[in-house]
PDB file of C-alpha atoms and ligand atoms in Angstrom:
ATOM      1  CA  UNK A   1     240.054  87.184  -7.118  1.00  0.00           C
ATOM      2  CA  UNK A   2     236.650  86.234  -6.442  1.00  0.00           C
ATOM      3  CA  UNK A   3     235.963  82.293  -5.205  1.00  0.00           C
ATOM      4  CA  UNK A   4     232.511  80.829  -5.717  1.00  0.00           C
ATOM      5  CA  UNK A   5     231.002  77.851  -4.186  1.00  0.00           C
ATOM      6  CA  UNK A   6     229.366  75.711  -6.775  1.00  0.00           C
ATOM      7  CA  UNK A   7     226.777  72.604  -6.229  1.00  0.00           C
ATOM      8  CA  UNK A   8     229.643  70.016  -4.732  1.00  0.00           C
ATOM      9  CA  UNK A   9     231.678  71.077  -1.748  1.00  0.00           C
ATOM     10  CA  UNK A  10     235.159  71.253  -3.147  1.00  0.00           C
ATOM     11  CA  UNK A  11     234.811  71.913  -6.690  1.00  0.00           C
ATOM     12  CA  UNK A  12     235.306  76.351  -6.951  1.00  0.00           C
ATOM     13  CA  UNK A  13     234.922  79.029  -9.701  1.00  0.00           C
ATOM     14  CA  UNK A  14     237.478  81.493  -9.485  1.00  0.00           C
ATOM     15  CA  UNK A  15     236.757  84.935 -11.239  1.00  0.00           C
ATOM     16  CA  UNK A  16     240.461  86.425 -11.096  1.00  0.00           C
ATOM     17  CA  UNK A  17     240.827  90.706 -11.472  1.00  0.00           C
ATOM     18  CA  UNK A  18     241.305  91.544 -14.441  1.00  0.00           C
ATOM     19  CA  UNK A  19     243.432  94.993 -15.399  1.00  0.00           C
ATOM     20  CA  UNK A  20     242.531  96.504 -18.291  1.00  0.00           C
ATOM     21  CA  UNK A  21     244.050  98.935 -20.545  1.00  0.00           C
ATOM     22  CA  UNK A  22     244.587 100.435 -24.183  1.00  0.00           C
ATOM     23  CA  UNK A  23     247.253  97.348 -24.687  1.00  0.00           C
ATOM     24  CA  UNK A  24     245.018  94.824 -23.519  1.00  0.00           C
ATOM     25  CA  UNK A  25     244.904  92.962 -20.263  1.00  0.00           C
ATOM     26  CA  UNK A  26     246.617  90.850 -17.301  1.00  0.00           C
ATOM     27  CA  UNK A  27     245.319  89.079 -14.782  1.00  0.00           C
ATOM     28  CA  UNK A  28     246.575  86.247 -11.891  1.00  0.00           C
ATOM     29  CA  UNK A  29     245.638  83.015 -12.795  1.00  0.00           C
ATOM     30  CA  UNK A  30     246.874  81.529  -9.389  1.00  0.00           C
ATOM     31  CA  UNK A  31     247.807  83.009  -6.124  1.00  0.00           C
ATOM     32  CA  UNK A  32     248.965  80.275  -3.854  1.00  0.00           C
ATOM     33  CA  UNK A  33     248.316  82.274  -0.633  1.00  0.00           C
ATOM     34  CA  UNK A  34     244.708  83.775  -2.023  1.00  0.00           C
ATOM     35  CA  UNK A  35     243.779  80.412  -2.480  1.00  0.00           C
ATOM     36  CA  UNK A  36     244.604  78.696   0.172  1.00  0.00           C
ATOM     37  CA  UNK A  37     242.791  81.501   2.136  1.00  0.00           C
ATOM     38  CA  UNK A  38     239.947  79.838   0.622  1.00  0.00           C
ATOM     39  CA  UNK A  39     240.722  76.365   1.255  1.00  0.00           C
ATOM     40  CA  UNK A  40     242.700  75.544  -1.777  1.00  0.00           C
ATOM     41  CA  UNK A  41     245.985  74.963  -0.243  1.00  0.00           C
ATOM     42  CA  UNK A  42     248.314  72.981  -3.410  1.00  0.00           C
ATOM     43  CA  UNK A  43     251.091  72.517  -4.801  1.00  0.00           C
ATOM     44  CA  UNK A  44     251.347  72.625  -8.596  1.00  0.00           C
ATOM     45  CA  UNK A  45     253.553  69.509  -9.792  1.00  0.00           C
ATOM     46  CA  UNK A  46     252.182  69.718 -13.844  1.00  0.00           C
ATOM     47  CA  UNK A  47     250.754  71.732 -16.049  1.00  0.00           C
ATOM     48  CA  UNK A  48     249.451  71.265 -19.538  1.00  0.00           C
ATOM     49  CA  UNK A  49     247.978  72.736 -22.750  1.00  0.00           C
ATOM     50  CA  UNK A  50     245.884  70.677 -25.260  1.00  0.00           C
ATOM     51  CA  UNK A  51     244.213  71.806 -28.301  1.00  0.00           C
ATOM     52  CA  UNK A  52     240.543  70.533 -29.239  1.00  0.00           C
ATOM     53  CA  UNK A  53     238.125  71.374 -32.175  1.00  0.00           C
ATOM     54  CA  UNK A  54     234.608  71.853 -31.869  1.00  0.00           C
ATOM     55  CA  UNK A  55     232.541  69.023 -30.558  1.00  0.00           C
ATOM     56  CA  UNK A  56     235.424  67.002 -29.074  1.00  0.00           C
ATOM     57  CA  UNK A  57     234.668  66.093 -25.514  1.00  0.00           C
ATOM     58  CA  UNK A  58     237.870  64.729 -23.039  1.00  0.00           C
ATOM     59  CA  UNK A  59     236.877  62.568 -20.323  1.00  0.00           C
ATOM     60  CA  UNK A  60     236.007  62.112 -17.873  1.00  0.00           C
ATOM     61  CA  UNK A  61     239.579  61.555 -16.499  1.00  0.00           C
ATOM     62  CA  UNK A  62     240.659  60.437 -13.355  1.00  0.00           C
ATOM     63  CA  UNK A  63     244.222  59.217 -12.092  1.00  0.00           C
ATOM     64  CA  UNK A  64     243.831  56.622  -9.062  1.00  0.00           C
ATOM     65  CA  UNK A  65     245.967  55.871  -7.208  1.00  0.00           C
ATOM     66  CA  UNK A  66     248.090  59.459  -7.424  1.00  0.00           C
ATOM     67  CA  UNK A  67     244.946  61.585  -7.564  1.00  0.00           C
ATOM     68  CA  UNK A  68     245.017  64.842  -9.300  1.00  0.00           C
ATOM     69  CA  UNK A  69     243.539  67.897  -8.718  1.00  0.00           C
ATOM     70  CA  UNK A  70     243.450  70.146 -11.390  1.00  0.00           C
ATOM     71  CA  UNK A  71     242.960  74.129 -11.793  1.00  0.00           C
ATOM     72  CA  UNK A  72     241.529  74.524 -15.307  1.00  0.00           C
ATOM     73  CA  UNK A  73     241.064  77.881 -17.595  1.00  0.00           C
ATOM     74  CA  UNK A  74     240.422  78.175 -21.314  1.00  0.00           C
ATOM     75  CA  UNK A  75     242.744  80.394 -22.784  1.00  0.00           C
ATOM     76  CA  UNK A  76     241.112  80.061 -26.455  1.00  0.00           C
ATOM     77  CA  UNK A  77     237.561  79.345 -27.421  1.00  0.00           C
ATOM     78  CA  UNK A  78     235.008  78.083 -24.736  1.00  0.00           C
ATOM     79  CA  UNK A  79     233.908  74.664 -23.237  1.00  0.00           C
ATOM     80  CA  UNK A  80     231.808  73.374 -21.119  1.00  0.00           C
ATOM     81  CA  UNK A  81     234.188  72.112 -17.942  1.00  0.00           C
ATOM     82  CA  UNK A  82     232.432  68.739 -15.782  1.00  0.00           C
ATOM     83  CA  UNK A  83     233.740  67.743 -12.347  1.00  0.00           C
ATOM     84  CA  UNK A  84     232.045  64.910 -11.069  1.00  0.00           C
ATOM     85  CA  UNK A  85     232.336  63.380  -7.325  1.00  0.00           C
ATOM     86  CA  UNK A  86     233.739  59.667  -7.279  1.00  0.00           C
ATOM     87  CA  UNK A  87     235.149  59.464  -4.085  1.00  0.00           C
ATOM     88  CA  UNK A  88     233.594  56.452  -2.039  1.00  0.00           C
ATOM     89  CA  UNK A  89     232.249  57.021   1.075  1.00  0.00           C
ATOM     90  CA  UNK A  90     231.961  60.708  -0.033  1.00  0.00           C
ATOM     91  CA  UNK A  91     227.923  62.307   0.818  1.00  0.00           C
ATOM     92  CA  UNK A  92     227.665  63.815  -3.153  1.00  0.00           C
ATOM     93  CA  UNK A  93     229.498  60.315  -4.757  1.00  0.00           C
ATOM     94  CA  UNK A  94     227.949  60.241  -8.581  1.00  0.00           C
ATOM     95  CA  UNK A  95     226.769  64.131  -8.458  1.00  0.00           C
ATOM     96  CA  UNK A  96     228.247  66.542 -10.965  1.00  0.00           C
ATOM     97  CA  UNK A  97     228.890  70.058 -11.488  1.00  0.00           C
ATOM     98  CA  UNK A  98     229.917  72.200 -14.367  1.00  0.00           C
ATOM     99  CA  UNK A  99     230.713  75.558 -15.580  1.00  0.00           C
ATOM    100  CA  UNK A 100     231.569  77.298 -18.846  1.00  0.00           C
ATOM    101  CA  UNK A 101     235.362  78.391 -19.049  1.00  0.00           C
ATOM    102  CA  UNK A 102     235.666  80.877 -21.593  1.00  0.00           C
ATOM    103  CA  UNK A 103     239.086  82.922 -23.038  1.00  0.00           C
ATOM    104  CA  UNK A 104     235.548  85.727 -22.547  1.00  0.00           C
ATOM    105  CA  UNK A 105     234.596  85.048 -19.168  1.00  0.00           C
ATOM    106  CA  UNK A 106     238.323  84.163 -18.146  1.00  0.00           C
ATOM    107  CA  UNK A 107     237.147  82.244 -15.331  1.00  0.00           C
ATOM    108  CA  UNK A 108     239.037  79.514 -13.476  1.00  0.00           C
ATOM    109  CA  UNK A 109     237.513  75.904 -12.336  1.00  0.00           C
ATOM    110  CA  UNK A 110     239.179  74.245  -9.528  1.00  0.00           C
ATOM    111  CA  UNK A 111     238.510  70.399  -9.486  1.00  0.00           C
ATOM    112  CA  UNK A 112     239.813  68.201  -6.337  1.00  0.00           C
ATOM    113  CA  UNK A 113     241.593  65.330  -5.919  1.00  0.00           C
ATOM    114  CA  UNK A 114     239.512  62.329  -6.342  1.00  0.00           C
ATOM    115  CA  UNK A 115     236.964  63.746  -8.988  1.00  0.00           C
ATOM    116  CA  UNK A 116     236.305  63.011 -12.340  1.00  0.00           C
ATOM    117  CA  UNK A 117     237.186  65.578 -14.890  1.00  0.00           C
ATOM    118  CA  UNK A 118     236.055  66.380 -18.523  1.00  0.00           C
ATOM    119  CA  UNK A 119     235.214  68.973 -21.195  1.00  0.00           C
ATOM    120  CA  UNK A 120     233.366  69.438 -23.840  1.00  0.00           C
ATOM    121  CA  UNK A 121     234.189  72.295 -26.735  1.00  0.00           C
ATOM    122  CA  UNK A 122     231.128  74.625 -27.672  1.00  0.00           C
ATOM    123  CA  UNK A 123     233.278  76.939 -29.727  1.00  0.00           C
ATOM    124  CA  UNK A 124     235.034  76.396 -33.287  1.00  0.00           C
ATOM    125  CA  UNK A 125     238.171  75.693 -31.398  1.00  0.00           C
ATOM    126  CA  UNK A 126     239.713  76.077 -27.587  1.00  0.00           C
ATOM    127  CA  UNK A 127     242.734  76.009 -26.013  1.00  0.00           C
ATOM    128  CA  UNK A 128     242.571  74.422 -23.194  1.00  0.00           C
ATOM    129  CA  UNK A 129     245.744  75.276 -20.022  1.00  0.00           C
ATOM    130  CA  UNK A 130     245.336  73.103 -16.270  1.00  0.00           C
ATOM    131  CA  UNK A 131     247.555  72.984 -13.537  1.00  0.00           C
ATOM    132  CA  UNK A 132     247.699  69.984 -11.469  1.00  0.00           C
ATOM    133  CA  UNK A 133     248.581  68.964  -8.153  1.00  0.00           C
ATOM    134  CA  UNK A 134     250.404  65.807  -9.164  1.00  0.00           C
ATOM    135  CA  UNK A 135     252.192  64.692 -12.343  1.00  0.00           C
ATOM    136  CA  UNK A 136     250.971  62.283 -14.818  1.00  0.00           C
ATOM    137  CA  UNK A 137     251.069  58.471 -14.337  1.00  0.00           C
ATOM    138  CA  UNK A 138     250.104  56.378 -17.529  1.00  0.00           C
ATOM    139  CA  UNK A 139     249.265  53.162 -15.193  1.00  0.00           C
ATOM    140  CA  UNK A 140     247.172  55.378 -12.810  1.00  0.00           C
ATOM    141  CA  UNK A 141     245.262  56.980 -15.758  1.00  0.00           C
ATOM    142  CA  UNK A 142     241.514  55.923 -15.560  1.00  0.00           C
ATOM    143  CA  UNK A 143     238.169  57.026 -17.218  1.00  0.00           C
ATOM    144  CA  UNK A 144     234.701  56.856 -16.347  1.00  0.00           C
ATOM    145  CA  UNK A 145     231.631  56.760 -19.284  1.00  0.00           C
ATOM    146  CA  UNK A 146     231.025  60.227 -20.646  1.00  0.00           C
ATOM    147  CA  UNK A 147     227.056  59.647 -21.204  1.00  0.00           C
ATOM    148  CA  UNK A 148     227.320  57.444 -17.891  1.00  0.00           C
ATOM    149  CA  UNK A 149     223.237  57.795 -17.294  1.00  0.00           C
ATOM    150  CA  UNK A 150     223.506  57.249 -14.272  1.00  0.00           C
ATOM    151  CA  UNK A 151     225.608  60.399 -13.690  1.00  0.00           C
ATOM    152  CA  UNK A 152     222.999  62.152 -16.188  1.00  0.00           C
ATOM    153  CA  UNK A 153     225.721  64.978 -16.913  1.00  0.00           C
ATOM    154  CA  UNK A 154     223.835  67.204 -19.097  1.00  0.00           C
ATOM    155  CA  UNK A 155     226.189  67.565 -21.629  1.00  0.00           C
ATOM    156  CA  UNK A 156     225.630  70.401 -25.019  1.00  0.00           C
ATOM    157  CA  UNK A 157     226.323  67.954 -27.477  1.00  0.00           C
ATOM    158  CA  UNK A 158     224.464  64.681 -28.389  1.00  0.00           C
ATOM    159  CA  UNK A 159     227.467  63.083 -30.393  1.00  0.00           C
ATOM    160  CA  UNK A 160     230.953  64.491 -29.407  1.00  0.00           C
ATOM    161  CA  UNK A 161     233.834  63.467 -31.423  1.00  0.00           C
ATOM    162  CA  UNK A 162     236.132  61.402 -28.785  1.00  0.00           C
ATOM    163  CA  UNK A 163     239.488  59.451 -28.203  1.00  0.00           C
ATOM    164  CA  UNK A 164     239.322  55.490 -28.718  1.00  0.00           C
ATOM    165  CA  UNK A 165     240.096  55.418 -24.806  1.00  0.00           C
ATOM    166  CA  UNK A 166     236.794  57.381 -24.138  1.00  0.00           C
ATOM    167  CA  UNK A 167     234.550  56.005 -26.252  1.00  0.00           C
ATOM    168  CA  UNK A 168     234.860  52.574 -24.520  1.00  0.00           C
ATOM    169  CA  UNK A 169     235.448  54.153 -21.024  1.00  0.00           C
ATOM    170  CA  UNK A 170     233.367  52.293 -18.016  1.00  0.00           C
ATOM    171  CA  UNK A 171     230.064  53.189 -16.135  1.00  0.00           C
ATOM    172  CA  UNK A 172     230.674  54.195 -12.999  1.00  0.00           C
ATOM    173  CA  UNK A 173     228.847  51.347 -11.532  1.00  0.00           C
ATOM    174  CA  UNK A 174     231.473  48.694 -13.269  1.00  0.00           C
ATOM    175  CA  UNK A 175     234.341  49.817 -11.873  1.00  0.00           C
ATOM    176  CA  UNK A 176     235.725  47.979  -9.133  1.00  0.00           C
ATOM    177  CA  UNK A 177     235.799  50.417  -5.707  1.00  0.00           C
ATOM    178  CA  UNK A 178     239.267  49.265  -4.889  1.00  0.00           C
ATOM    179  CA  UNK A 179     240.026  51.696  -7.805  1.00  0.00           C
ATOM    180  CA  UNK A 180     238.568  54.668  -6.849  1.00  0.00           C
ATOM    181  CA  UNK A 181     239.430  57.137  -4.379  1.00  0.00           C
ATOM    182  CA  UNK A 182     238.233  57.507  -0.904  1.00  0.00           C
ATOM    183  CA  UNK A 183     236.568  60.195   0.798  1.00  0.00           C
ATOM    184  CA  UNK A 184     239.115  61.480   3.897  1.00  0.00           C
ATOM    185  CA  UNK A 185     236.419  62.895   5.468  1.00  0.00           C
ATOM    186  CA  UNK A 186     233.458  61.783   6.719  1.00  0.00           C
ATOM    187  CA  UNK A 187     232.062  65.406   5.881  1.00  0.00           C
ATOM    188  CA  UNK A 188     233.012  65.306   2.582  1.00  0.00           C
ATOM    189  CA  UNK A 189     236.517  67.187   1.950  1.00  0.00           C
ATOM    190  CA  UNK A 190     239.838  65.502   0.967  1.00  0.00           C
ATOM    191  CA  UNK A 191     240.258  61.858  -0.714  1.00  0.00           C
ATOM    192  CA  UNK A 192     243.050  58.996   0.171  1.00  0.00           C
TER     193      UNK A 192
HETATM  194  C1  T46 B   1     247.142  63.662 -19.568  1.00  0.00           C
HETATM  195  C2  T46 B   1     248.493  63.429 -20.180  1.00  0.00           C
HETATM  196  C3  T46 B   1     248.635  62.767 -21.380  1.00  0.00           C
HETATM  197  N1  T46 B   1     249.882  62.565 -21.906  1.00  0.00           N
HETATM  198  C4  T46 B   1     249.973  61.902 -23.205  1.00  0.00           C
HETATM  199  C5  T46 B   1     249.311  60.543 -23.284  1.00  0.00           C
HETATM  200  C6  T46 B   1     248.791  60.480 -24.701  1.00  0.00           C
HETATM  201  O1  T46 B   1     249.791  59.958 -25.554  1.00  0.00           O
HETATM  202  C7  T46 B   1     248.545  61.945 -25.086  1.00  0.00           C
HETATM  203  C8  T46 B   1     247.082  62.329 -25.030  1.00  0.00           C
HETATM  204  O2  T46 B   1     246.583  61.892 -23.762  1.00  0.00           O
HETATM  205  P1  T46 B   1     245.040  61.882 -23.494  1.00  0.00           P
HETATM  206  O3  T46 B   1     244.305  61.405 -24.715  1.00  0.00           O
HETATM  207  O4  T46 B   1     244.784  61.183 -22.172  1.00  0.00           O
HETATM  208  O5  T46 B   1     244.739  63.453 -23.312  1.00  0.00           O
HETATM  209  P2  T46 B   1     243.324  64.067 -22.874  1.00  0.00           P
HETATM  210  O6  T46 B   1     242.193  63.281 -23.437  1.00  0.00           O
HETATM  211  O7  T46 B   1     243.424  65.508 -23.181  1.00  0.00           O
HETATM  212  O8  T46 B   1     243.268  63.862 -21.292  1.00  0.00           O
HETATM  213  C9  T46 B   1     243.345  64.966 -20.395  1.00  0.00           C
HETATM  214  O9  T46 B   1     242.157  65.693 -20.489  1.00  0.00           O
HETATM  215  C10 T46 B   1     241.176  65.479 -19.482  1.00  0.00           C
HETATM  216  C11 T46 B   1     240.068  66.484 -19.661  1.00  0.00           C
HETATM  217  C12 T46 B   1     241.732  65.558 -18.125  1.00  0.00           C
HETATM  218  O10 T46 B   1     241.157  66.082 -17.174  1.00  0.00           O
HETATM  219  C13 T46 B   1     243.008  64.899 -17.894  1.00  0.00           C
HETATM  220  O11 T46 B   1     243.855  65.816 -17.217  1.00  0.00           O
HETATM  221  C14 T46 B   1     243.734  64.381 -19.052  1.00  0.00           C
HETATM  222  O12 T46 B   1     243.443  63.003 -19.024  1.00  0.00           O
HETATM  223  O13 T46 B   1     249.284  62.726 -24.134  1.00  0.00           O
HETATM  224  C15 T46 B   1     251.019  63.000 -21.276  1.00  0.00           C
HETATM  225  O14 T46 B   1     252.145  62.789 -21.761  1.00  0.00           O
HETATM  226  N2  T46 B   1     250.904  63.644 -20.069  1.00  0.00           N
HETATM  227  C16 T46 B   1     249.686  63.879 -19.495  1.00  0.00           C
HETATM  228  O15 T46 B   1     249.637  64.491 -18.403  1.00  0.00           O
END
């Protein structure tokens, strides 16, 4: 497994090893000891699959309070995979990162508690599989604006096709900061 550092502290690119061989291949999608080698010491409480067809976007989610951090692959199909730092008091609050997760490039995207999470699909369809570190609370789901310009994520498509709750997501800027999640420390790593 290789781990790669992207733009925000945190958010990692995992390239796993992948065996090859006239039947096809295998490779580990999570290692719990590998990873926490490399700082990514959790505890999977959830996973899930969803489904999407080309130009649907999801997100960007967030669950507060009950953060989740999320380990994301594509196992169908590719998309273009957005974490974005909302964690107040945190030194890269409102920057972004992304990567393309591809069943190709069978990479892995691990996104922190207390960032903002969404995809967009760039293929005719993908199948999307994440692991998270906590389960699912409807009354701690939230959402921040996709095309939130003052996050300029530089998304690959102009009109996405998107869930009533997205489309009429909030800026960043209008959501009250008692409802995000706080950077732990002052250097940037962890939320509360
Ligand atoms: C997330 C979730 C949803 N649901 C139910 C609630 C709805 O009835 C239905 C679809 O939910 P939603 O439209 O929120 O699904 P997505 O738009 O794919 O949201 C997810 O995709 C983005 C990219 C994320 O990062 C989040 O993990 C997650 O919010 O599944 C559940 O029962 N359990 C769950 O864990």
């Amino acid at each position: 497994m290789n781990f790669i550092e992207t733009g925000l502290p945190g958010v990692t690119i995992i390239e796993p090893k992948v065996f090859g061989d006239d039947r096809g291949f295998f490779f580990e999608s999570f290692h719990a000891q590998r990873f926490a080698d490399h700082g990514i010491d959790i505890r999977i409480a959830q996973s899930n699959v969803s489904r999407s067809a080309r130009g649907v976007l999801r997100g960007l989610h967030y669950q507060w309070p009950r953060p989740q951090g999320k380990l994301v692959q594509v196992l169908e199909g590719e998309v273009y995979d957005v974490a974005v730092d909302i964690r107040r008091g945190s030194p890269t609050f409102g920057r972004w990162t992304a990567c393309v997760l591809s069943a190709q490039n069978k990479r892995l995207f691990w996104v922190p508690e207390g960032f903002a999470h969404g995809f967009a699909v760039t293929s005719d369809s993908a199948v999307f599989c994440y692991h998270c570190t906590d389960v699912y609370v409807p009354e701690a789901d939230a959402g921040v604006r996709w095309n939130d310009a003052e996050l300029g994520i530089d998304w690959p498509l102009a009109e996405p096709v998107l869930s009533a709750k997205d489309a009429v997501a909030p800026l960043l800027s209008q959501i009250d900061p008692g409802r995000l999640p706080t950077c732990r420390q002052p250097g940037g790593s962890g939320c509360l």
